[in-house]
JSON list of C-alpha atoms in Angstrom, two decimals:
[
{"chain": "L", "resi": 1, "resn": "MET", "atom": "CA", "xyz": [7.17, 4.55, 18.44]},
{"chain": "L", "resi": 2, "resn": "GLY", "atom": "CA", "xyz": [10.87, 3.64, 18.76]},
{"chain": "L", "resi": 3, "resn": "ARG", "atom": "CA", "xyz": [13.28, 3.53, 15.87]},
{"chain": "L", "resi": 4, "resn": "ARG", "atom": "CA", "xyz": [11.94, 3.91, 12.35]},
{"chain": "L", "resi": 5, "resn": "PRO", "atom": "CA", "xyz": [12.74, 1.42, 9.58]},
{"chain": "L", "resi": 6, "resn": "ASN", "atom": "CA", "xyz": [14.75, 2.58, 6.59]},
{"chain": "L", "resi": 7, "resn": "PRO", "atom": "CA", "xyz": [12.95, 3.96, 3.49]},
{"chain": "L", "resi": 8, "resn": "LEU", "atom": "CA", "xyz": [11.62, 1.23, 1.22]},
{"chain": "L", "resi": 9, "resn": "ASN", "atom": "CA", "xyz": [11.01, 0.74, -2.48]},
{"chain": "L", "resi": 10, "resn": "PRO", "atom": "CA", "xyz": [7.28, 0.26, -3.18]},
{"chain": "L", "resi": 11, "resn": "GLU", "atom": "CA", "xyz": [8.08, -1.52, -6.47]},
{"chain": "L", "resi": 12, "resn": "ASP", "atom": "CA", "xyz": [9.56, -4.42, -4.48]},
{"chain": "L", "resi": 13, "resn": "PRO", "atom": "CA", "xyz": [6.61, -6.61, -3.35]},
{"chain": "L", "resi": 14, "resn": "LEU", "atom": "CA", "xyz": [8.25, -7.45, 0.00]},
{"chain": "L", "resi": 15, "resn": "HIS", "atom": "CA", "xyz": [8.94, -3.76, 0.62]},
{"chain": "L", "resi": 16, "resn": "ALA", "atom": "CA", "xyz": [5.44, -2.81, -0.54]},
{"chain": "L", "resi": 17, "resn": "PHE", "atom": "CA", "xyz": [3.96, -5.16, 2.05]},
{"chain": "L", "resi": 18, "resn": "ALA", "atom": "CA", "xyz": [6.18, -3.61, 4.73]},
{"chain": "L", "resi": 19, "resn": "ILE", "atom": "CA", "xyz": [5.11, -0.10, 3.69]},
{"chain": "L", "resi": 20, "resn": "GLU", "atom": "CA", "xyz": [1.44, -1.03, 4.02]},
{"chain": "L", "resi": 21, "resn": "LEU", "atom": "CA", "xyz": [2.11, -2.71, 7.36]},
{"chain": "L", "resi": 22, "resn": "ARG", "atom": "CA", "xyz": [3.87, 0.44, 8.61]},
{"chain": "L", "resi": 23, "resn": "ALA", "atom": "CA", "xyz": [0.85, 2.51, 7.60]},
{"chain": "L", "resi": 24, "resn": "LEU", "atom": "CA", "xyz": [-1.48, 0.27, 9.61]},
{"chain": "L", "resi": 25, "resn": "ARG", "atom": "CA", "xyz": [0.94, 0.28, 12.56]},
{"chain": "L", "resi": 26, "resn": "ASP", "atom": "CA", "xyz": [1.25, 4.06, 12.48]},
{"chain": "L", "resi": 27, "resn": "SER", "atom": "CA", "xyz": [-2.52, 4.51, 12.46]},
{"chain": "L", "resi": 28, "resn": "VAL", "atom": "CA", "xyz": [-3.02, 2.89, 15.87]},
{"chain": "L", "resi": 29, "resn": "GLY", "atom": "CA", "xyz": [-0.64, 4.95, 17.97]},
{"chain": "L", "resi": 30, "resn": "ALA", "atom": "CA", "xyz": [0.77, 3.33, 21.10]},
{"chain": "L", "resi": 31, "resn": "ALA", "atom": "CA", "xyz": [-0.90, -0.02, 20.33]},
{"chain": "L", "resi": 32, "resn": "GLY", "atom": "CA", "xyz": [1.54, -0.42, 17.45]},
{"chain": "L", "resi": 33, "resn": "ASP", "atom": "CA", "xyz": [4.75, 0.15, 19.37]},
{"chain": "L", "resi": 34, "resn": "VAL", "atom": "CA", "xyz": [7.36, -2.56, 19.51]},
{"chain": "L", "resi": 35, "resn": "ARG", "atom": "CA", "xyz": [6.69, -3.75, 23.06]},
{"chain": "L", "resi": 36, "resn": "ALA", "atom": "CA", "xyz": [2.91, -4.00, 22.69]},
{"chain": "L", "resi": 37, "resn": "THR", "atom": "CA", "xyz": [3.11, -5.68, 19.30]},
{"chain": "L", "resi": 38, "resn": "CYS", "atom": "CA", "xyz": [5.77, -8.19, 20.32]},
{"chain": "L", "resi": 39, "resn": "LYS", "atom": "CA", "xyz": [3.72, -9.18, 23.34]},
{"chain": "L", "resi": 40, "resn": "ALA", "atom": "CA", "xyz": [0.50, -9.51, 21.35]},
{"chain": "L", "resi": 41, "resn": "ALA", "atom": "CA", "xyz": [2.04, -11.45, 18.45]},
{"chain": "L", "resi": 42, "resn": "GLY", "atom": "CA", "xyz": [4.56, -13.49, 20.43]},
{"chain": "L", "resi": 43, "resn": "ILE", "atom": "CA", "xyz": [7.52, -12.25, 18.40]},
{"chain": "L", "resi": 44, "resn": "THR", "atom": "CA", "xyz": [10.93, -10.75, 19.17]},
{"chain": "L", "resi": 45, "resn": "ARG", "atom": "CA", "xyz": [11.95, -7.15, 18.63]},
{"chain": "L", "resi": 46, "resn": "GLY", "atom": "CA", "xyz": [14.22, -8.30, 15.82]},
{"chain": "L", "resi": 47, "resn": "THR", "atom": "CA", "xyz": [11.28, -9.93, 14.04]},
{"chain": "L", "resi": 48, "resn": "TYR", "atom": "CA", "xyz": [9.16, -6.80, 14.51]},
{"chain": "L", "resi": 49, "resn": "TYR", "atom": "CA", "xyz": [11.80, -4.62, 12.86]},
{"chain": "L", "resi": 50, "resn": "ALA", "atom": "CA", "xyz": [12.44, -7.20, 10.13]},
{"chain": "L", "resi": 51, "resn": "TRP", "atom": "CA", "xyz": [8.76, -7.02, 9.17]},
{"chain": "L", "resi": 52, "resn": "LEU", "atom": "CA", "xyz": [8.71, -3.24, 8.99]},
{"chain": "L", "resi": 53, "resn": "SER", "atom": "CA", "xyz": [12.05, -2.91, 7.19]},
{"chain": "L", "resi": 54, "resn": "GLY", "atom": "CA", "xyz": [11.07, -5.22, 4.35]},
{"chain": "L", "resi": 55, "resn": "LYS", "atom": "CA", "xyz": [13.52, -7.97, 5.29]},
{"chain": "L", "resi": 56, "resn": "GLN", "atom": "CA", "xyz": [11.02, -10.65, 6.29]},
{"chain": "L", "resi": 57, "resn": "LEU", "atom": "CA", "xyz": [7.45, -11.53, 5.38]},
{"chain": "L", "resi": 58, "resn": "PRO", "atom": "CA", "xyz": [5.46, -12.18, 8.57]},
{"chain": "L", "resi": 59, "resn": "GLY", "atom": "CA", "xyz": [4.30, -15.70, 9.32]},
{"chain": "L", "resi": 60, "resn": "ARG", "atom": "CA", "xyz": [0.55, -16.20, 9.05]},
{"chain": "L", "resi": 61, "resn": "ASP", "atom": "CA", "xyz": [-0.11, -16.84, 12.75]},
{"chain": "L", "resi": 62, "resn": "ALA", "atom": "CA", "xyz": [2.05, -13.99, 14.02]},
{"chain": "L", "resi": 63, "resn": "LEU", "atom": "CA", "xyz": [0.65, -11.59, 11.41]},
{"chain": "L", "resi": 64, "resn": "GLN", "atom": "CA", "xyz": [-2.89, -12.51, 12.42]},
{"chain": "L", "resi": 65, "resn": "LEU", "atom": "CA", "xyz": [-2.15, -11.76, 16.06]},
{"chain": "L", "resi": 66, "resn": "ALA", "atom": "CA", "xyz": [-0.36, -8.48, 15.29]},
{"chain": "L", "resi": 67, "resn": "VAL", "atom": "CA", "xyz": [-3.04, -7.18, 12.93]},
{"chain": "L", "resi": 68, "resn": "SER", "atom": "CA", "xyz": [-5.76, -8.16, 15.38]},
{"chain": "L", "resi": 69, "resn": "SER", "atom": "CA", "xyz": [-4.00, -6.19, 18.13]},
{"chain": "L", "resi": 70, "resn": "TRP", "atom": "CA", "xyz": [-3.87, -3.20, 15.79]},
{"chain": "L", "resi": 71, "resn": "GLY", "atom": "CA", "xyz": [-7.58, -3.43, 15.00]},
{"chain": "L", "resi": 72, "resn": "GLY", "atom": "CA", "xyz": [-6.95, -4.35, 11.36]},
{"chain": "L", "resi": 73, "resn": "ASP", "atom": "CA", "xyz": [-8.95, -6.62, 9.06]},
{"chain": "L", "resi": 74, "resn": "VAL", "atom": "CA", "xyz": [-7.32, -10.01, 9.62]},
{"chain": "L", "resi": 75, "resn": "SER", "atom": "CA", "xyz": [-8.84, -11.70, 6.56]},
{"chain": "L", "resi": 76, "resn": "PHE", "atom": "CA", "xyz": [-7.68, -8.83, 4.34]},
{"chain": "L", "resi": 77, "resn": "TRP", "atom": "CA", "xyz": [-4.13, -8.98, 5.68]},
{"chain": "L", "resi": 78, "resn": "LEU", "atom": "CA", "xyz": [-3.87, -12.75, 5.34]},
{"chain": "L", "resi": 79, "resn": "SER", "atom": "CA", "xyz": [-4.99, -12.39, 1.74]},
{"chain": "L", "resi": 80, "resn": "ARG", "atom": "CA", "xyz": [-2.54, -9.52, 1.26]},
{"chain": "L", "resi": 81, "resn": "ARG", "atom": "CA", "xyz": [0.25, -11.65, 2.67]},
{"chain": "L", "resi": 82, "resn": "ARG", "atom": "CA", "xyz": [-0.55, -14.45, 0.23]},
{"chain": "L", "resi": 83, "resn": "ARG", "atom": "CA", "xyz": [-0.44, -12.03, -2.70]},
{"chain": "L", "resi": 84, "resn": "ALA", "atom": "CA", "xyz": [2.86, -10.62, -1.48]},
{"chain": "L", "resi": 85, "resn": "GLU", "atom": "CA", "xyz": [4.33, -14.11, -1.16]},
{"chain": "L", "resi": 86, "resn": "GLU", "atom": "CA", "xyz": [3.22, -14.97, -4.69]},
{"chain": "L", "resi": 87, "resn": "SER", "atom": "CA", "xyz": [4.59, -11.69, -6.07]},
{"chain": "L", "resi": 88, "resn": "ILE", "atom": "CA", "xyz": [7.93, -12.23, -4.36]},
{"chain": "L", "resi": 89, "resn": "ALA", "atom": "CA", "xyz": [8.14, -15.63, -6.03]},
{"chain": "L", "resi": 90, "resn": "GLN", "atom": "CA", "xyz": [7.92, -13.91, -9.42]},
{"chain": "L", "resi": 91, "resn": "HIS", "atom": "CA", "xyz": [11.14, -11.94, -8.88]},
{"chain": "L", "resi": 92, "resn": "PRO", "atom": "CA", "xyz": [14.64, -13.35, -9.40]},
{"chain": "L", "resi": 93, "resn": "PRO", "atom": "CA", "xyz": [16.33, -13.80, -5.99]},
{"chain": "L", "resi": 94, "resn": "ASN", "atom": "CA", "xyz": [19.08, -11.25, -6.72]},
{"chain": "L", "resi": 95, "resn": "SER", "atom": "CA", "xyz": [16.49, -8.53, -7.39]},
{"chain": "L", "resi": 96, "resn": "LEU", "atom": "CA", "xyz": [15.05, -8.52, -3.87]},
{"chain": "L", "resi": 97, "resn": "ASP", "atom": "CA", "xyz": [16.31, -5.74, -1.62]},
{"chain": "L", "resi": 98, "resn": "GLY", "atom": "CA", "xyz": [16.95, -6.20, 2.07]},
{"chain": "L", "resi": 99, "resn": "GLY", "atom": "CA", "xyz": [18.75, -9.53, 1.65]},
{"chain": "L", "resi": 100, "resn": "ALA", "atom": "CA", "xyz": [15.54, -11.56, 1.62]},
{"chain": "L", "resi": 101, "resn": "SER", "atom": "CA", "xyz": [16.93, -13.91, -1.04]},
{"chain": "L", "resi": 102, "resn": "ARG", "atom": "CA", "xyz": [19.82, -14.91, 1.19]},
{"chain": "L", "resi": 103, "resn": "ASN", "atom": "CA", "xyz": [17.35, -16.81, 3.37]},
{"chain": "L", "resi": 104, "resn": "LEU", "atom": "CA", "xyz": [16.35, -19.05, 0.45]},
{"chain": "L", "resi": 105, "resn": "SER", "atom": "CA", "xyz": [18.01, -22.39, -0.22]},
{"chain": "L", "resi": 106, "resn": "PRO", "atom": "CA", "xyz": [19.05, -23.25, -3.83]},
{"chain": "L", "resi": 107, "resn": "ALA", "atom": "CA", "xyz": [16.29, -25.85, -3.95]},
{"chain": "L", "resi": 108, "resn": "THR", "atom": "CA", "xyz": [13.65, -23.33, -2.88]},
{"chain": "L", "resi": 109, "resn": "VAL", "atom": "CA", "xyz": [14.88, -20.81, -5.45]},
{"chain": "L", "resi": 110, "resn": "SER", "atom": "CA", "xyz": [14.71, -23.44, -8.18]},
{"chain": "L", "resi": 111, "resn": "GLU", "atom": "CA", "xyz": [11.18, -24.48, -7.18]},
{"chain": "L", "resi": 112, "resn": "ARG", "atom": "CA", "xyz": [9.96, -20.88, -7.12]},
{"chain": "L", "resi": 113, "resn": "ALA", "atom": "CA", "xyz": [11.48, -20.14, -10.52]},
{"chain": "L", "resi": 114, "resn": "GLU", "atom": "CA", "xyz": [9.79, -23.22, -11.97]},
{"chain": "L", "resi": 115, "resn": "ASP", "atom": "CA", "xyz": [6.43, -22.27, -10.45]},
{"chain": "L", "resi": 116, "resn": "ALA", "atom": "CA", "xyz": [6.74, -18.72, -11.82]},
{"chain": "L", "resi": 117, "resn": "SER", "atom": "CA", "xyz": [7.48, -19.98, -15.33]},
{"chain": "L", "resi": 118, "resn": "GLN", "atom": "CA", "xyz": [4.32, -22.12, -15.24]},
{"chain": "L", "resi": 119, "resn": "GLU", "atom": "CA", "xyz": [1.97, -19.38, -14.08]},
{"chain": "L", "resi": 120, "resn": "PRO", "atom": "CA", "xyz": [-0.74, -18.47, -16.61]},
{"chain": "L", "resi": 121, "resn": "PRO", "atom": "CA", "xyz": [-0.04, -15.22, -18.51]},
{"chain": "L", "resi": 122, "resn": "ALA", "atom": "CA", "xyz": [-3.36, -13.74, -17.37]},
{"chain": "L", "resi": 123, "resn": "GLU", "atom": "CA", "xyz": [-2.36, -14.16, -13.71]},
{"chain": "L", "resi": 124, "resn": "VAL", "atom": "CA", "xyz": [1.03, -12.58, -14.35]},
{"chain": "L", "resi": 125, "resn": "GLY", "atom": "CA", "xyz": [-0.76, -9.62, -15.93]},
{"chain": "L", "resi": 126, "resn": "ARG", "atom": "CA", "xyz": [-3.01, -9.24, -12.90]},
{"chain": "L", "resi": 127, "resn": "ARG", "atom": "CA", "xyz": [0.00, -9.12, -10.60]},
{"chain": "L", "resi": 128, "resn": "ILE", "atom": "CA", "xyz": [1.71, -6.48, -12.70]},
{"chain": "L", "resi": 129, "resn": "ILE", "atom": "CA", "xyz": [-1.41, -4.30, -12.53]},
{"chain": "L", "resi": 130, "resn": "PHE", "atom": "CA", "xyz": [-1.78, -4.87, -8.79]},
{"chain": "L", "resi": 131, "resn": "GLU", "atom": "CA", "xyz": [1.84, -3.94, -8.06]},
{"chain": "L", "resi": 132, "resn": "ARG", "atom": "CA", "xyz": [1.57, -0.83, -10.22]},
{"chain": "L", "resi": 133, "resn": "GLU", "atom": "CA", "xyz": [-1.55, 0.19, -8.30]},
{"chain": "L", "resi": 134, "resn": "ILE", "atom": "CA", "xyz": [0.41, -0.04, -5.07]},
{"chain": "L", "resi": 135, "resn": "PHE", "atom": "CA", "xyz": [3.18, 2.14, -6.46]},
{"chain": "L", "resi": 136, "resn": "VAL", "atom": "CA", "xyz": [0.83, 4.79, -7.89]},
{"chain": "L", "resi": 137, "resn": "SER", "atom": "CA", "xyz": [-1.26, 4.83, -4.70]},
{"chain": "L", "resi": 138, "resn": "PHE", "atom": "CA", "xyz": [1.84, 5.70, -2.70]},
{"chain": "L", "resi": 139, "resn": "MET", "atom": "CA", "xyz": [2.75, 8.42, -5.22]},
{"chain": "L", "resi": 140, "resn": "LEU", "atom": "CA", "xyz": [-0.72, 9.93, -4.73]},
{"chain": "L", "resi": 141, "resn": "TYR", "atom": "CA", "xyz": [-0.43, 9.59, -0.96]},
{"chain": "L", "resi": 142, "resn": "GLY", "atom": "CA", "xyz": [2.86, 11.51, -1.10]},
{"chain": "L", "resi": 143, "resn": "CYS", "atom": "CA", "xyz": [1.22, 14.33, -3.09]},
{"chain": "L", "resi": 144, "resn": "ILE", "atom": "CA", "xyz": [-1.71, 14.56, -0.66]},
{"chain": "L", "resi": 145, "resn": "ASP", "atom": "CA", "xyz": [0.69, 14.59, 2.27]},
{"chain": "L", "resi": 146, "resn": "GLU", "atom": "CA", "xyz": [2.75, 17.38, 0.71]},
{"chain": "L", "resi": 147, "resn": "LEU", "atom": "CA", "xyz": [-0.34, 19.42, -0.14]},
{"chain": "L", "resi": 148, "resn": "HIS", "atom": "CA", "xyz": [-1.51, 18.98, 3.45]},
{"chain": "L", "resi": 149, "resn": "HIS", "atom": "CA", "xyz": [1.83, 20.42, 4.60]},
{"chain": "L", "resi": 150, "resn": "LEU", "atom": "CA", "xyz": [1.68, 23.30, 2.09]},
{"chain": "L", "resi": 151, "resn": "ALA", "atom": "CA", "xyz": [-1.84, 24.10, 3.31]},
{"chain": "L", "resi": 152, "resn": "ALA", "atom": "CA", "xyz": [-0.47, 24.51, 6.87]},
{"chain": "L", "resi": 153, "resn": "SER", "atom": "CA", "xyz": [-1.83, 21.14, 8.05]},
{"chain": "L", "resi": 154, "resn": "PRO", "atom": "CA", "xyz": [-5.56, 21.85, 8.41]},
{"chain": "L", "resi": 155, "resn": "SER", "atom": "CA", "xyz": [-7.43, 19.59, 10.81]},
{"chain": "L", "resi": 156, "resn": "VAL", "atom": "CA", "xyz": [-9.28, 16.52, 9.63]},
{"chain": "L", "resi": 157, "resn": "VAL", "atom": "CA", "xyz": [-12.54, 18.07, 10.85]},
{"chain": "L", "resi": 158, "resn": "ASP", "atom": "CA", "xyz": [-11.99, 21.20, 8.76]},
{"chain": "L", "resi": 159, "resn": "LEU", "atom": "CA", "xyz": [-11.15, 19.11, 5.71]},
{"chain": "L", "resi": 160, "resn": "ALA", "atom": "CA", "xyz": [-14.23, 16.97, 6.19]},
{"chain": "L", "resi": 161, "resn": "LEU", "atom": "CA", "xyz": [-16.43, 20.07, 6.31]},
{"chain": "L", "resi": 162, "resn": "ALA", "atom": "CA", "xyz": [-14.69, 21.62, 3.30]},
{"chain": "L", "resi": 163, "resn": "THR", "atom": "CA", "xyz": [-15.00, 18.49, 1.15]},
{"chain": "L", "resi": 164, "resn": "GLY", "atom": "CA", "xyz": [-18.41, 17.33, 2.35]},
{"chain": "L", "resi": 165, "resn": "ASN", "atom": "CA", "xyz": [-17.12, 13.98, 3.60]},
{"chain": "L", "resi": 166, "resn": "ARG", "atom": "CA", "xyz": [-17.21, 12.17, 6.90]},
{"chain": "L", "resi": 167, "resn": "VAL", "atom": "CA", "xyz": [-14.38, 12.83, 9.34]},
{"chain": "L", "resi": 168, "resn": "ALA", "atom": "CA", "xyz": [-13.54, 9.11, 9.52]},
{"chain": "L", "resi": 169, "resn": "ASP", "atom": "CA", "xyz": [-13.31, 8.87, 5.72]},
{"chain": "L", "resi": 170, "resn": "VAL", "atom": "CA", "xyz": [-11.01, 11.87, 5.39]},
{"chain": "L", "resi": 171, "resn": "ASN", "atom": "CA", "xyz": [-8.87, 10.62, 8.24]},
{"chain": "L", "resi": 172, "resn": "MET", "atom": "CA", "xyz": [-8.49, 7.23, 6.55]},
{"chain": "L", "resi": 173, "resn": "VAL", "atom": "CA", "xyz": [-7.43, 8.78, 3.25]},
{"chain": "L", "resi": 174, "resn": "ILE", "atom": "CA", "xyz": [-4.86, 11.00, 4.97]},
{"chain": "L", "resi": 175, "resn": "THR", "atom": "CA", "xyz": [-3.37, 8.34, 7.22]},
{"chain": "L", "resi": 176, "resn": "TYR", "atom": "CA", "xyz": [-3.60, 5.22, 5.06]},
{"chain": "L", "resi": 177, "resn": "PRO", "atom": "CA", "xyz": [-2.27, 5.36, 1.49]},
{"chain": "L", "resi": 178, "resn": "LEU", "atom": "CA", "xyz": [-3.95, 2.29, 0.01]},
{"chain": "L", "resi": 179, "resn": "PRO", "atom": "CA", "xyz": [-7.55, 1.21, -0.62]},
{"chain": "L", "resi": 180, "resn": "THR", "atom": "CA", "xyz": [-9.24, -0.67, 2.20]},
{"chain": "L", "resi": 181, "resn": "ARG", "atom": "CA", "xyz": [-12.51, -2.50, 2.61]},
{"chain": "L", "resi": 182, "resn": "SER", "atom": "CA", "xyz": [-13.90, 0.69, 4.15]},
{"chain": "L", "resi": 183, "resn": "PHE", "atom": "CA", "xyz": [-14.40, 2.15, 0.67]},
{"chain": "L", "resi": 184, "resn": "GLU", "atom": "CA", "xyz": [-15.70, 1.21, -2.72]},
{"chain": "L", "resi": 185, "resn": "GLU", "atom": "CA", "xyz": [-13.00, 2.20, -5.19]},
{"chain": "L", "resi": 186, "resn": "ASP", "atom": "CA", "xyz": [-15.14, 4.84, -6.92]},
{"chain": "L", "resi": 187, "resn": "VAL", "atom": "CA", "xyz": [-15.94, 6.39, -3.55]},
{"chain": "L", "resi": 188, "resn": "LEU", "atom": "CA", "xyz": [-12.28, 6.38, -2.55]},
{"chain": "L", "resi": 189, "resn": "ARG", "atom": "CA", "xyz": [-11.27, 8.07, -5.80]},
{"chain": "L", "resi": 190, "resn": "ARG", "atom": "CA", "xyz": [-13.94, 10.75, -5.33]},
{"chain": "L", "resi": 191, "resn": "ILE", "atom": "CA", "xyz": [-12.79, 11.47, -1.77]},
{"chain": "L", "resi": 192, "resn": "ARG", "atom": "CA", "xyz": [-9.14, 11.64, -2.86]},
{"chain": "L", "resi": 193, "resn": "SER", "atom": "CA", "xyz": [-9.98, 13.96, -5.75]},
{"chain": "L", "resi": 194, "resn": "LYS", "atom": "CA", "xyz": [-11.99, 16.33, -3.54]},
{"chain": "L", "resi": 195, "resn": "LEU", "atom": "CA", "xyz": [-9.23, 16.29, -0.96]},
{"chain": "L", "resi": 196, "resn": "VAL", "atom": "CA", "xyz": [-6.57, 17.22, -3.53]},
{"chain": "L", "resi": 197, "resn": "GLU", "atom": "CA", "xyz": [-8.61, 20.16, -4.82]},
{"chain": "L", "resi": 198, "resn": "CYS", "atom": "CA", "xyz": [-9.48, 21.33, -1.30]},
{"chain": "L", "resi": 199, "resn": "LEU", "atom": "CA", "xyz": [-5.87, 21.17, -0.08]},
{"chain": "L", "resi": 200, "resn": "ALA", "atom": "CA", "xyz": [-4.66, 22.99, -3.19]},
{"chain": "L", "resi": 201, "resn": "ARG", "atom": "CA", "xyz": [-7.17, 25.80, -2.59]},
{"chain": "L", "resi": 202, "resn": "LEU", "atom": "CA", "xyz": [-6.21, 26.08, 1.07]},
{"chain": "L", "resi": 203, "resn": "ALA", "atom": "CA", "xyz": [-2.49, 26.07, 0.19]},
{"chain": "L", "resi": 204, "resn": "ARG", "atom": "CA", "xyz": [-3.04, 28.96, -2.23]},
{"chain": "L", "resi": 205, "resn": "GLU", "atom": "CA", "xyz": [-5.04, 30.87, 0.39]},
{"chain": "L", "resi": 206, "resn": "VAL", "atom": "CA", "xyz": [-2.41, 30.38, 3.10]},
{"chain": "L", "resi": 207, "resn": "GLY", "atom": "CA", "xyz": [0.22, 31.81, 0.80]},
{"chain": "L", "resi": 208, "resn": "HIS", "atom": "CA", "xyz": [3.18, 30.16, 2.53]},
{"chain": "L", "resi": 209, "resn": "ALA", "atom": "CA", "xyz": [4.02, 28.09, -0.53]},
{"chain": "L", "resi": 210, "resn": "SER", "atom": "CA", "xyz": [4.82, 29.25, -4.03]},
{"chain": "L", "resi": 211, "resn": "PRO", "atom": "CA", "xyz": [2.10, 28.73, -6.65]},
{"chain": "L", "resi": 212, "resn": "GLU", "atom": "CA", "xyz": [4.54, 26.57, -8.58]},
{"chain": "L", "resi": 213, "resn": "ALA", "atom": "CA", "xyz": [5.05, 24.22, -5.64]},
{"chain": "L", "resi": 214, "resn": "VAL", "atom": "CA", "xyz": [1.30, 23.84, -5.17]},
{"chain": "L", "resi": 215, "resn": "GLU", "atom": "CA", "xyz": [0.62, 23.26, -8.86]},
{"chain": "L", "resi": 216, "resn": "GLU", "atom": "CA", "xyz": [3.41, 20.70, -9.11]},
{"chain": "L", "resi": 217, "resn": "GLN", "atom": "CA", "xyz": [1.80, 18.54, -6.42]},
{"chain": "L", "resi": 218, "resn": "VAL", "atom": "CA", "xyz": [-1.68, 19.03, -7.88]},
{"chain": "L", "resi": 219, "resn": "ASP", "atom": "CA", "xyz": [-0.51, 17.95, -11.33]},
{"chain": "L", "resi": 220, "resn": "LYS", "atom": "CA", "xyz": [1.20, 14.87, -9.92]},
{"chain": "L", "resi": 221, "resn": "ALA", "atom": "CA", "xyz": [-1.88, 13.99, -7.88]},
{"chain": "L", "resi": 222, "resn": "ARG", "atom": "CA", "xyz": [-4.19, 14.35, -10.88]},
{"chain": "L", "resi": 223, "resn": "GLU", "atom": "CA", "xyz": [-1.91, 12.17, -12.99]},
{"chain": "L", "resi": 224, "resn": "ALA", "atom": "CA", "xyz": [-1.90, 9.52, -10.26]},
{"chain": "L", "resi": 225, "resn": "LEU", "atom": "CA", "xyz": [-5.70, 9.64, -9.94]},
{"chain": "L", "resi": 226, "resn": "ALA", "atom": "CA", "xyz": [-6.07, 9.27, -13.71]},
{"chain": "L", "resi": 227, "resn": "GLU", "atom": "CA", "xyz": [-3.63, 6.36, -13.84]},
{"chain": "L", "resi": 228, "resn": "LEU", "atom": "CA", "xyz": [-5.37, 4.59, -10.96]},
{"chain": "L", "resi": 229, "resn": "ALA", "atom": "CA", "xyz": [-8.67, 4.88, -12.84]},
{"chain": "L", "resi": 230, "resn": "VAL", "atom": "CA", "xyz": [-7.07, 3.30, -15.92]},
{"chain": "L", "resi": 231, "resn": "LEU", "atom": "CA", "xyz": [-5.44, 0.57, -13.84]},
{"chain": "L", "resi": 232, "resn": "ARG", "atom": "CA", "xyz": [-8.74, -0.23, -12.19]},
{"chain": "L", "resi": 233, "resn": "LYS", "atom": "CA", "xyz": [-10.41, -0.68, -15.60]},
{"chain": "L", "resi": 234, "resn": "ARG", "atom": "CA", "xyz": [-7.54, -2.88, -16.75]},
{"chain": "L", "resi": 235, "resn": "ARG", "atom": "CA", "xyz": [-7.83, -4.96, -13.59]},
{"chain": "L", "resi": 236, "resn": "LEU", "atom": "CA", "xyz": [-11.58, -5.41, -14.04]},
{"chain": "L", "resi": 237, "resn": "ILE", "atom": "CA", "xyz": [-11.06, -6.50, -17.64]},
{"chain": "L", "resi": 238, "resn": "SER", "atom": "CA", "xyz": [-8.20, -8.80, -16.65]},
{"chain": "L", "resi": 239, "resn": "ASN", "atom": "CA", "xyz": [-10.32, -10.45, -13.97]},
{"chain": "L", "resi": 240, "resn": "MET", "atom": "CA", "xyz": [-12.92, -11.35, -16.59]},
{"chain": "L", "resi": 241, "resn": "LEU", "atom": "CA", "xyz": [-10.37, -13.04, -18.86]},
{"chain": "L", "resi": 242, "resn": "PRO", "atom": "CA", "xyz": [-9.82, -16.78, -18.44]},
{"chain": "L", "resi": 243, "resn": "ASP", "atom": "CA", "xyz": [-6.34, -18.05, -17.74]},
{"chain": "L", "resi": 244, "resn": "ALA", "atom": "CA", "xyz": [-4.49, -19.72, -20.58]},
{"chain": "L", "resi": 245, "resn": "ASP", "atom": "CA", "xyz": [-5.03, -23.15, -19.02]},
{"chain": "L", "resi": 246, "resn": "GLY", "atom": "CA", "xyz": [-8.77, -22.56, -18.88]},
{"chain": "L", "resi": 247, "resn": "VAL", "atom": "CA", "xyz": [-8.87, -21.64, -22.58]},
{"chain": "L", "resi": 248, "resn": "ASN", "atom": "CA", "xyz": [-7.04, -24.77, -23.60]},
{"chain": "L", "resi": 249, "resn": "GLU", "atom": "CA", "xyz": [-9.20, -27.16, -21.66]}
]
């Protein structure tokens, strides 16, 4: 796949978008390599790496072409891009990693700061919940990945049989850390929970890892699953609340 971008911080909305984009890219094999993607999206190699290293948010047209070539859900990714752009606008310029703020003019920075200050509190709360969900989802993904390693990397087919899920569903959970339109959230949480318990059992049976190492990952995964359930409830409640402007009208 060529060179790999540097590690990113999932708490930074620009980096979080890049992390998700990497996950989609990695799931399609050769179709996601730099040459194929640049040709499909009409971009340069420098732009490709800037996307995946969290230095640049893709333009709408180029993103649409790239995601389409990777077999992704274009409408989802355009919506995800919009949310990322709005989240980035909420952060002070000097807090963005990767030098993204250096591409902003003083006038643009001032306009974004003014827009952020005028955003309804309810919408700000929704963004905070959403960004926390991204972060916790990646924590859970890391635990599942480590448990998969401790269990001697059982095949997706074996895991599907052991957990009573479809091969495609298990494969998606293992290779893609965030929710997608392929799953209802309750279904995704159930698959993740079964996968954690199954991998923990297999890791204990293999005996290559210490019980402490296995239990540490299981505890972290359970905490992440519990927090995601709470965040989902908070998001549902937040979505039912009117914005401040709507209350005052």
